[in-house]
Amino acid sequence: MTTENENENNKKIPKHLAIILDGNGRWAKKRHLPRLLGHRAGLRKLENMVRLVKREGIRYFSVYAFSTENWTRPKMEVDGLMSLFRFYIRHKVEEIKAEGARIRFCGRKNKIPEDLLEQMNWAEEYTKDQNILDFILCINYGGRAEIIDAVNKIIDSGQKNITEEDLRKNFYLPDVPDPDLIIRTSGELRLSNFWLWESAYSEYYFTDTYWPDFDEAELKKALEDYAGRDRRYGGLKK
């Protein structure tokens, strides 16, 4: 569990904000554009969102960019997404680093093209000393896969009795606190295998806005809603 931050106006803000980036394809379809242009618009929006999240004083910002299930999409779309990831890592890391953000990737390394994986490792190393914001891109990530991988690591170590703390220590990013607020765009009302263990006490915010249209006003609306909630973590209200 985590404790929230407070900004300069003493407003409660999440220490870890997570967003499920949804609606790129429908955004493109609505404009009679190829789906890949929707994904490109979504990545462009993400670039600006890093700045907005930093301005709000949020310490950890994670996004669900590509799930373990997304490999089943048409090959042309998957290949196009991998190319977009390559382009943005190659051209935007410098700007993100200038914001004081450390780039981190979360998920399984298998299936990711070797050249892209090298770029991801380079981006993590290049920004590792930044400490204003941890910007976490979940690529080839699945909550079930993370739990299974953690259990298998513990079994391989020879341990028989497993505690919650053992699991947490073997997750992909064990130092990252649980998300306080998870936003899902595009009107879908489900978690879709994102941060399954870590979201046990997260707050959720759903919006009909497609991700490429999710702007500063939409972010502020979500944060205002979060600030008004009373988080009790299963305890009684005082």
XYZ file of N, CA and C in Angstrom:
714
model
N 0.837 -1.192 0.000
C 0.000 0.000 0.000
C 0.877 1.248 0.000
N 0.292 2.358 -0.407
C 1.052 3.594 -0.459
C 0.297 4.696 0.265
N 0.971 5.765 0.514
C 0.321 6.954 1.049
C 0.400 8.030 0.000
N -0.662 8.841 -0.078
C -0.723 9.848 -1.116
C 0.234 10.995 -0.844
N 0.525 11.739 -1.903
C 1.238 13.002 -1.777
C 0.222 14.115 -1.565
N 0.726 15.294 -1.264
C -0.088 16.497 -1.291
C 0.665 17.537 -2.082
N -0.051 18.282 -2.937
C 0.620 19.327 -3.700
C 0.661 20.613 -2.909
N 1.090 21.696 -3.563
C 1.280 22.957 -2.830
C -0.020 23.507 -2.280
N -1.165 23.057 -2.811
C -2.460 23.516 -2.320
C -3.063 22.538 -1.304
N -2.231 21.614 -0.803
C -2.654 20.608 0.170
C -3.768 19.711 -0.365
N -3.815 19.556 -1.671
C -4.788 18.655 -2.277
C -4.185 17.266 -2.382
N -4.954 16.265 -2.004
C -4.476 14.889 -2.050
C -4.257 14.465 -3.500
N -3.064 13.966 -3.795
C -2.764 13.482 -5.137
C -2.158 12.081 -5.033
N -2.318 11.274 -6.057
C -1.737 9.914 -6.004
C -0.218 9.955 -6.069
N 0.395 9.098 -5.296
C 1.849 8.931 -5.411
C 2.177 8.166 -6.691
N 1.326 7.189 -7.022
C 1.503 6.391 -8.242
C 0.196 6.448 -9.029
N 0.273 7.063 -10.192
C -0.860 7.122 -11.123
C -0.610 6.126 -12.256
N -1.615 5.303 -12.553
C -1.522 4.343 -13.656
C -2.658 4.611 -14.637
N -2.356 4.487 -15.925
C -3.388 4.697 -16.948
C -3.399 3.535 -17.924
N -4.592 3.009 -18.182
C -4.793 2.026 -19.244
C -5.126 2.814 -20.502
N -4.186 2.829 -21.443
C -4.323 3.642 -22.649
C -5.250 2.927 -23.635
N -6.503 3.326 -23.668
C -7.469 2.599 -24.482
C -8.216 3.554 -25.409
N -8.546 3.045 -26.587
C -9.377 3.805 -27.515
C -8.656 4.349 -28.730
N -7.385 4.010 -28.899
C -6.645 4.524 -30.056
C -7.283 4.095 -31.372
N -7.635 2.803 -31.466
C -8.214 2.282 -32.695
C -9.559 2.908 -33.009
N -10.407 3.047 -31.990
C -11.726 3.649 -32.205
C -11.620 5.134 -32.524
N -10.627 5.800 -31.917
C -10.373 7.208 -32.249
C -10.051 7.337 -33.728
N -9.214 6.438 -34.246
C -8.846 6.480 -35.660
C -10.046 6.132 -36.551
N -10.792 5.110 -36.173
C -11.953 4.686 -36.970
C -12.969 5.807 -37.099
N -13.177 6.532 -36.010
C -14.126 7.647 -36.010
C -13.713 8.713 -37.021
N -12.421 8.807 -37.301
C -11.887 9.798 -38.241
C -11.552 9.184 -39.597
N -11.971 7.923 -39.799
C -11.728 7.202 -41.056
C -10.230 7.109 -41.357
N -9.463 6.826 -40.321
C -8.010 6.695 -40.438
C -7.596 5.267 -40.110
N -6.424 4.828 -40.574
C -5.917 3.503 -40.184
C -5.687 3.433 -38.674
N -5.851 2.251 -38.101
C -5.671 2.073 -36.654
C -4.293 2.532 -36.196
N -3.289 2.296 -37.042
C -1.925 2.639 -36.641
C -1.765 4.136 -36.412
N -2.510 4.939 -37.136
C -2.451 6.390 -36.903
C -3.070 6.739 -35.557
N -4.019 5.930 -35.113
C -4.568 6.116 -33.775
C -3.527 5.831 -32.711
N -2.739 4.759 -32.917
C -1.670 4.437 -31.975
C -0.599 5.533 -31.967
N -0.315 6.080 -33.138
C 0.676 7.151 -33.206
C 0.188 8.374 -32.440
N -1.100 8.692 -32.587
C -1.677 9.818 -31.847
C -1.639 9.546 -30.347
N -1.839 8.285 -29.977
C -1.802 7.926 -28.565
C -0.424 8.099 -27.960
N 0.618 7.730 -28.699
C 1.985 7.903 -28.200
C 2.340 9.383 -28.108
N 1.851 10.166 -29.059
C 2.094 11.597 -29.019
C 1.439 12.219 -27.778
N 0.246 11.746 -27.459
C -0.445 12.223 -26.256
C 0.325 11.840 -25.000
N 0.895 10.658 -24.988
C 1.648 10.185 -23.834
C 2.845 11.077 -23.546
N 3.490 11.527 -24.607
C 4.647 12.415 -24.467
C 4.281 13.676 -23.676
N 3.125 14.258 -23.988
C 2.679 15.461 -23.276
C 2.204 15.131 -21.871
N 1.610 13.954 -21.702
C 1.073 13.581 -20.394
C 2.177 13.456 -19.352
N 3.376 13.045 -19.771
C 4.504 12.969 -18.838
C 4.735 14.336 -18.196
N 4.682 15.374 -18.991
C 4.895 16.739 -18.474
C 3.772 17.146 -17.520
N 2.533 16.817 -17.885
C 1.389 17.185 -17.053
C 1.425 16.457 -15.709
N 1.765 15.175 -15.742
C 1.832 14.382 -14.515
C 2.938 14.908 -13.607
N 4.069 15.235 -14.196
C 5.176 15.806 -13.421
C 4.744 17.108 -12.754
N 4.033 17.948 -13.491
C 3.579 19.237 -12.969
C 2.648 19.067 -11.771
N 1.887 17.953 -11.766
C 0.963 17.696 -10.655
C 1.675 17.183 -9.406
N 2.967 16.863 -9.531
C 3.724 16.381 -8.381
C 3.605 14.889 -8.141
N 3.145 14.152 -9.127
C 3.019 12.694 -9.022
C 4.404 12.072 -9.190
N 4.727 11.117 -8.362
C 6.088 10.556 -8.343
C 6.265 9.375 -9.285
N 5.231 8.545 -9.435
C 5.306 7.372 -10.306
C 4.147 7.419 -11.299
N 4.463 7.214 -12.560
C 3.453 7.254 -13.617
C 3.651 6.035 -14.505
N 2.693 5.106 -14.462
C 2.801 3.894 -15.269
C 1.667 3.836 -16.283
N 1.974 3.273 -17.444
C 0.963 3.161 -18.498
C 0.974 1.754 -19.084
N -0.209 1.281 -19.411
C -0.386 -0.028 -20.029
C -0.322 0.174 -21.526
N 0.856 -0.035 -22.096
C 1.081 0.281 -23.505
C 0.883 -0.923 -24.426
N 1.224 -2.138 -23.941
C 1.105 -3.335 -24.778
C 1.039 -4.532 -23.842
N -0.060 -5.290 -23.924
C -0.254 -6.403 -23.001
C 0.254 -7.714 -23.583
N 0.338 -8.737 -22.734
C 0.738 -10.060 -23.195
C -0.281 -10.622 -24.185
N -1.516 -10.138 -24.135
C -2.561 -10.603 -25.043
C -2.548 -9.863 -26.384
N -1.895 -8.700 -26.429
C -1.915 -7.900 -27.659
C -1.172 -8.545 -28.824
N -0.353 -9.576 -28.563
C 0.343 -10.270 -29.645
C -0.628 -10.968 -30.586
N -1.864 -11.196 -30.143
C -2.850 -11.881 -30.986
C -3.483 -10.936 -32.007
N -3.177 -9.654 -31.937
C -3.708 -8.712 -32.922
C -3.073 -8.973 -34.292
N -3.656 -8.430 -35.367
C -3.076 -8.650 -36.701
C -1.595 -8.289 -36.745
N -0.815 -9.101 -37.451
C 0.635 -8.917 -37.502
C 1.012 -7.511 -37.961
N 0.292 -6.965 -38.915
C 0.610 -5.628 -39.402
C 0.490 -4.590 -38.289
N -0.530 -4.735 -37.458
C -0.725 -3.790 -36.362
C 0.367 -3.953 -35.307
N 0.689 -5.205 -34.958
C 1.733 -5.454 -33.959
C 3.076 -4.922 -34.448
N 3.417 -5.236 -35.706
C 4.682 -4.748 -36.259
C 4.722 -3.228 -36.279
N 3.592 -2.620 -36.596
C 3.519 -1.160 -36.610
C 3.722 -0.570 -35.229
N 3.152 -1.213 -34.216
C 3.330 -0.743 -32.838
C 4.788 -0.852 -32.407
N 5.434 -1.969 -32.753
C 6.843 -2.127 -32.406
C 7.688 -1.028 -33.070
N 7.347 -0.678 -34.309
C 8.066 0.397 -35.009
C 7.838 1.742 -34.340
N 6.618 1.969 -33.869
C 6.326 3.224 -33.163
C 7.109 3.296 -31.851
N 7.191 2.168 -31.130
C 7.978 2.142 -29.894
C 9.443 2.475 -30.195
N 9.971 1.884 -31.273
C 11.356 2.174 -31.656
C 11.555 3.665 -31.925
N 10.644 4.232 -32.683
C 10.767 5.638 -33.069
C 10.752 6.550 -31.851
N 9.801 6.312 -30.941
C 9.672 7.218 -29.795
C 10.790 7.038 -28.778
N 11.302 5.837 -28.637
C 12.450 5.667 -27.748
C 13.659 6.387 -28.335
N 13.828 6.230 -29.641
C 14.985 6.824 -30.298
C 14.945 8.354 -30.289
N 13.746 8.934 -30.416
C 13.649 10.379 -30.615
C 13.149 11.167 -29.399
N 12.582 10.500 -28.399
C 11.960 11.255 -27.305
C 12.627 11.073 -25.948
N 13.561 10.146 -25.839
C 14.196 9.892 -24.540
C 14.887 11.145 -24.004
N 15.543 11.879 -24.858
C 16.251 13.090 -24.428
C 15.299 14.086 -23.791
N 14.125 14.283 -24.402
C 13.142 15.228 -23.870
C 12.595 14.747 -22.533
N 12.350 13.463 -22.444
C 11.818 12.907 -21.192
C 12.847 13.022 -20.083
N 14.100 12.761 -20.413
C 15.163 12.909 -19.423
C 15.276 14.355 -18.950
N 15.089 15.296 -19.859
C 15.168 16.717 -19.513
C 14.080 17.120 -18.520
N 13.012 16.345 -18.473
C 11.940 16.606 -17.501
C 12.274 16.024 -16.130
N 13.429 15.378 -16.014
C 13.803 14.754 -14.755
C 13.172 13.389 -14.557
N 12.751 12.788 -15.666
C 12.053 11.510 -15.586
C 12.983 10.338 -15.874
N 12.844 9.326 -15.085
C 13.544 8.065 -15.302
C 12.608 7.121 -16.055
N 13.064 6.585 -17.163
C 12.251 5.665 -17.960
C 12.504 4.236 -17.498
N 11.418 3.508 -17.272
C 11.529 2.112 -16.881
C 10.517 1.298 -17.688
N 10.836 0.051 -17.932
C 9.942 -0.832 -18.663
C 9.559 -1.997 -17.762
N 8.319 -2.438 -17.906
C 7.801 -3.491 -17.035
C 7.104 -4.539 -17.892
N 7.503 -5.785 -17.741
C 6.877 -6.862 -18.489
C 7.880 -7.943 -18.847
N 7.397 -8.946 -19.544
C 8.264 -10.031 -19.988
C 9.138 -9.549 -21.147
N 10.354 -10.037 -21.196
C 11.284 -9.635 -22.262
C 11.156 -10.520 -23.500
N 10.586 -11.714 -23.329
C 10.468 -12.598 -24.487
C 9.484 -12.009 -25.501
N 9.646 -12.363 -26.725
C 8.824 -11.914 -27.855
C 9.164 -10.508 -28.334
N 9.722 -9.665 -27.477
C 10.073 -8.318 -27.908
C 11.258 -8.405 -28.871
N 11.179 -7.775 -30.047
C 12.300 -7.835 -31.000
C 13.615 -7.409 -30.346
N 14.682 -8.096 -30.697
C 15.971 -7.881 -30.036
C 16.457 -6.433 -30.140
N 16.287 -5.812 -31.308
C 16.763 -4.432 -31.458
C 15.963 -3.467 -30.593
N 14.655 -3.725 -30.456
C 13.828 -2.886 -29.590
C 14.216 -3.089 -28.130
N 14.489 -4.326 -27.761
C 14.900 -4.614 -26.388
C 16.210 -3.898 -26.052
N 17.123 -3.839 -27.002
C 18.372 -3.105 -26.798
C 18.098 -1.618 -26.584
N 17.168 -1.057 -27.342
C 16.813 0.351 -27.165
C 16.182 0.591 -25.791
N 15.345 -0.325 -25.365
C 14.707 -0.206 -24.054
C 15.750 -0.239 -22.943
N 16.698 -1.158 -23.043
C 17.760 -1.248 -22.036
C 18.607 0.025 -22.025
N 18.868 0.556 -23.226
C 19.644 1.797 -23.317
C 18.899 2.950 -22.657
N 17.598 3.078 -22.914
C 16.800 4.168 -22.350
C 16.787 4.098 -20.820
N 16.668 2.890 -20.280
C 16.679 2.729 -18.823
C 18.028 3.151 -18.243
N 19.091 2.725 -18.872
C 20.428 3.057 -18.383
C 20.702 4.559 -18.510
N 20.288 5.142 -19.619
C 20.555 6.552 -19.905
C 19.832 7.494 -18.936
N 18.686 7.063 -18.424
C 17.876 7.942 -17.559
C 17.869 7.496 -16.100
N 18.692 6.535 -15.731
C 18.590 5.897 -14.414
C 18.833 6.848 -13.250
N 19.531 7.966 -13.461
C 19.847 8.878 -12.363
C 18.801 9.970 -12.173
N 17.778 10.010 -13.022
C 16.719 11.013 -12.864
C 15.809 10.598 -11.706
N 15.365 11.579 -10.916
C 14.627 11.204 -9.705
C 13.392 12.057 -9.409
N 12.895 12.780 -10.413
C 11.681 13.564 -10.195
C 10.441 12.716 -10.480
N 10.534 11.888 -11.506
C 9.399 11.048 -11.907
C 9.913 9.723 -12.448
N 9.300 8.632 -12.023
C 9.540 7.332 -12.641
C 8.435 7.116 -13.667
N 8.806 7.092 -14.942
C 7.856 6.887 -16.034
C 7.971 5.443 -16.485
N 6.929 4.657 -16.227
C 6.978 3.204 -16.406
C 6.072 2.792 -17.565
N 6.682 2.225 -18.597
C 5.920 1.725 -19.739
C 5.789 0.217 -19.613
N 4.562 -0.248 -19.478
C 4.303 -1.684 -19.369
C 4.111 -2.242 -20.772
N 5.130 -2.942 -21.258
C 5.135 -3.510 -22.606
C 5.342 -5.014 -22.495
N 4.476 -5.776 -23.158
C 4.416 -7.229 -22.989
C 4.208 -7.563 -21.511
N 3.279 -6.810 -20.915
C 2.969 -6.982 -19.490
C 1.603 -7.641 -19.329
N 1.505 -8.504 -18.335
C 0.235 -9.073 -17.912
C 0.308 -9.347 -16.424
N -0.730 -9.008 -15.699
C -0.729 -9.223 -14.262
C -0.615 -10.694 -13.877
N -1.307 -11.552 -14.622
C -1.210 -12.986 -14.336
C 0.198 -13.498 -14.608
N 0.766 -13.054 -15.729
C 2.134 -13.475 -16.067
C 3.112 -13.037 -14.987
N 2.943 -11.831 -14.457
C 3.850 -11.333 -13.429
C 3.786 -12.204 -12.174
N 2.579 -12.595 -11.776
C 2.420 -13.430 -10.586
C 3.026 -14.813 -10.817
N 2.768 -15.386 -11.990
C 3.331 -16.703 -12.306
C 4.859 -16.648 -12.332
N 5.404 -15.611 -12.957
C 6.861 -15.489 -13.032
C 7.478 -15.334 -11.640
N 6.809 -14.583 -10.777
C 7.315 -14.400 -9.415
C 7.303 -15.720 -8.650
N 6.216 -16.476 -8.764
C 6.107 -17.766 -8.081
C 7.187 -18.728 -8.577
N 7.397 -18.757 -9.888
C 8.409 -19.661 -10.441
C 9.828 -19.293 -9.989
N 10.105 -17.999 -9.868
C 11.411 -17.572 -9.357
C 11.613 -18.063 -7.927
N 10.566 -17.995 -7.131
C 10.669 -18.429 -5.736
C 10.853 -19.948 -5.666
N 10.087 -20.671 -6.495
C 10.218 -22.133 -6.527
C 11.628 -22.537 -6.951
N 12.158 -21.851 -7.970
C 13.511 -22.163 -8.458
C 14.574 -21.927 -7.384
N 14.265 -21.020 -6.440
C 15.224 -20.746 -5.364
C 15.195 -21.830 -4.288
N 14.217 -22.721 -4.375
C 14.119 -23.807 -3.412
C 13.188 -23.526 -2.257
N 12.588 -22.352 -2.232
C 11.681 -21.987 -1.138
C 10.342 -22.693 -1.301
N 9.747 -23.123 -0.196
C 8.491 -23.868 -0.264
C 7.297 -23.055 0.226
N 7.442 -22.357 1.312
C 6.347 -21.555 1.855
C 6.504 -20.110 1.374
N 5.468 -19.586 0.724
C 5.550 -18.272 0.099
C 4.649 -17.278 0.821
N 5.203 -16.131 1.151
C 4.427 -15.060 1.777
C 4.142 -13.966 0.751
N 3.265 -13.031 1.114
C 2.985 -11.893 0.241
C 4.256 -11.100 -0.016
N 5.079 -10.945 1.003
C 6.317 -10.187 0.860
C 7.273 -10.880 -0.108
N 7.293 -12.218 -0.077
C 8.123 -12.961 -1.028
C 7.687 -12.677 -2.461
N 6.377 -12.691 -2.685
C 5.865 -12.404 -4.026
C 6.271 -11.011 -4.467
N 6.034 -10.041 -3.606
C 6.327 -8.653 -3.957
C 7.799 -8.469 -4.318
N 8.676 -9.096 -3.580
C 10.114 -8.955 -3.840
C 10.519 -9.538 -5.192
N 9.676 -10.404 -5.740
C 10.009 -11.049 -7.003
C 9.177 -10.551 -8.178
N 8.416 -9.476 -7.974
C 7.695 -8.861 -9.084
C 8.680 -8.127 -9.987
N 8.215 -7.695 -11.155
C 9.100 -7.066 -12.138
C 9.768 -5.808 -11.594
N 9.004 -4.972 -10.880
C 9.551 -3.728 -10.321
C 9.178 -3.661 -8.836
N 9.871 -4.420 -7.995
C 9.468 -4.531 -6.588
C 9.561 -3.238 -5.791
N 10.342 -2.272 -6.260
C 10.489 -1.021 -5.522
C 9.387 -0.011 -5.813
N 8.585 -0.269 -6.837
C 7.536 0.681 -7.221
C 6.305 0.463 -6.346
N 5.790 1.505 -5.709
C 4.611 1.344 -4.845
C 3.357 1.005 -5.648
N 2.385 0.424 -4.998
C 1.122 0.092 -5.651
C 0.466 1.358 -6.210
N -0.251 1.233 -7.323
C -0.939 2.412 -7.858
C -2.055 2.879 -6.925
N -2.092 4.174 -6.681
C -3.170 4.756 -5.884
C -4.414 4.963 -6.737
N -4.187 5.375 -7.980
C -5.304 5.660 -8.890
C -5.015 5.022 -10.243
N -5.994 4.286 -10.769
C -5.903 3.719 -12.108
C -7.000 4.330 -12.965
N -6.603 4.961 -14.049
C -7.537 5.565 -14.995
C -7.640 4.658 -16.212
N -8.863 4.433 -16.682
C -9.038 3.742 -17.963
C -9.860 4.633 -18.892
N -9.325 4.868 -20.066
C -10.012 5.690 -21.046
C -10.887 4.834 -21.960
N -11.733 5.489 -22.743
C -12.534 4.924 -23.846
C -13.845 4.263 -23.434
N -14.207 4.298 -22.155
C -15.506 3.782 -21.740
C -15.543 2.330 -21.331
N -14.444 1.603 -21.472
C -14.414 0.205 -21.030
C -14.307 0.158 -19.503
N -15.004 -0.808 -18.894
C -15.084 -0.871 -17.430
C -14.457 -2.155 -16.902
N -13.207 -2.348 -17.224
C -12.505 -3.539 -16.732
C -11.016 -3.243 -16.604
N -10.326 -4.127 -15.885
C -8.903 -3.942 -15.586
C -8.002 -4.554 -16.656
N -8.482 -5.559 -17.358
C -7.763 -6.183 -18.470
C -6.354 -6.644 -18.110
N -6.225 -7.284 -16.930
C -4.964 -7.946 -16.561
C -3.837 -6.959 -16.245
N -4.197 -5.769 -15.797
C -3.199 -4.735 -15.496
C -3.022 -4.604 -13.992
N -1.775 -4.686 -13.508
C -1.455 -4.536 -12.087
C -2.431 -5.330 -11.194
N -2.634 -6.606 -11.517
C -3.653 -7.379 -10.803
C -3.404 -7.445 -9.303
N -2.201 -7.821 -8.911
C -1.890 -7.915 -7.479
C -1.814 -6.523 -6.862
N -1.118 -5.638 -7.539
C -0.819 -4.315 -6.980
C -2.055 -3.422 -6.856
N -3.122 -3.748 -7.593
C -4.302 -2.870 -7.610
C -5.353 -3.248 -6.565
N -5.005 -4.107 -5.625
C -5.981 -4.606 -4.651
C -6.737 -3.480 -3.945
N -6.050 -2.373 -3.649
C -6.694 -1.249 -2.972
C -6.589 0.046 -3.775
N -6.394 -0.081 -5.066
C -6.343 1.111 -5.914
C -7.742 1.702 -6.075
N -7.786 2.997 -6.343
C -9.018 3.655 -6.743
C -9.078 3.614 -8.271
N -10.296 3.521 -8.818
C -10.474 3.454 -10.262
C -11.255 4.665 -10.765
N -10.886 5.092 -11.966
C -11.603 6.201 -12.607
C -11.771 5.835 -14.074
N -13.027 5.811 -14.535
C -13.320 5.458 -15.917
C -13.889 6.669 -16.654
N -13.430 6.852 -17.875
C -13.914 7.951 -18.695
C -14.211 7.444 -20.097
N -15.220 8.030 -20.743
C -15.562 7.649 -22.116
C -14.588 8.244 -23.135
N -13.748 9.166 -22.715
C -12.813 9.834 -23.620
C -11.792 8.850 -24.173
N -11.591 8.862 -25.476
C -10.546 8.041 -26.077
C -9.178 8.585 -25.667
N -8.191 7.698 -25.553
C -6.889 8.128 -25.065
C -6.292 9.303 -25.850
N -6.309 9.318 -27.190
C -5.709 10.463 -27.890
C -6.381 11.802 -27.570
N -7.611 11.771 -27.037
C -8.317 13.002 -26.674
C -8.203 13.330 -25.184
N -7.527 12.487 -24.427
C -7.400 12.686 -22.985
C -6.381 13.805 -22.748
N -6.850 14.952 -22.275
C -5.991 16.126 -22.168
C -5.845 16.581 -20.717
N -5.285 17.766 -20.531
C -5.047 18.289 -19.188
C -6.348 18.434 -18.403
N -7.400 18.877 -19.067
C -8.687 19.037 -18.386
C -9.217 17.694 -17.898
N -9.068 16.654 -18.718
C -9.525 15.317 -18.321
C -8.691 14.784 -17.162
N -7.390 15.035 -17.189
C -6.523 14.594 -16.096
C -6.926 15.277 -14.792
N -7.150 16.575 -14.858
C -7.529 17.314 -13.649
C -8.863 16.828 -13.104
N -9.786 16.481 -13.995
C -11.078 15.967 -13.571
C -10.904 14.657 -12.799
N -10.029 13.782 -13.307
C -9.774 12.509 -12.632
C -9.107 12.719 -11.277
N -8.153 13.642 -11.228
C -7.446 13.900 -9.971
C -8.346 14.571 -8.946
N -9.251 15.426 -9.394
C -10.210 16.056 -8.478
C -11.134 14.991 -7.888
N -11.575 14.067 -8.727
C -12.438 12.988 -8.260
C -11.703 12.151 -7.217
N -10.449 11.834 -7.498
C -9.639 11.044 -6.566
C -9.455 11.775 -5.231
N -9.199 13.072 -5.298
C -8.935 13.851 -4.081
C -10.125 13.846 -3.135
N -11.324 13.628 -3.682
C -12.519 13.644 -2.846
C -12.888 12.291 -2.266
N -12.109 11.280 -2.549
C -12.433 9.945 -2.054
C -11.799 9.672 -0.684
N -12.444 8.785 0.049
C -11.949 8.404 1.373
C -11.421 6.974 1.286
N -10.100 6.835 1.315
C -9.498 5.512 1.170
C -9.296 4.877 2.546
N -9.892 3.688 2.722
C -9.857 3.058 4.056
C -9.124 1.716 4.051
N -8.749 1.202 2.906
C -7.997 -0.047 2.814
C -8.666 -1.183 3.595
N -9.979 -1.238 3.529
C -10.699 -2.334 4.198
C -11.045 -2.039 5.648
N -10.574 -0.896 6.187
C -10.873 -0.551 7.568
C -12.172 0.228 7.690
N -12.574 0.472 8.937
C -13.802 1.218 9.189
C -13.534 2.717 9.044
N -14.553 3.442 8.628
C -14.435 4.889 8.519
C -14.347 5.497 9.906
N -13.380 6.417 10.063
C -13.220 7.031 11.380
C -14.172 8.202 11.558
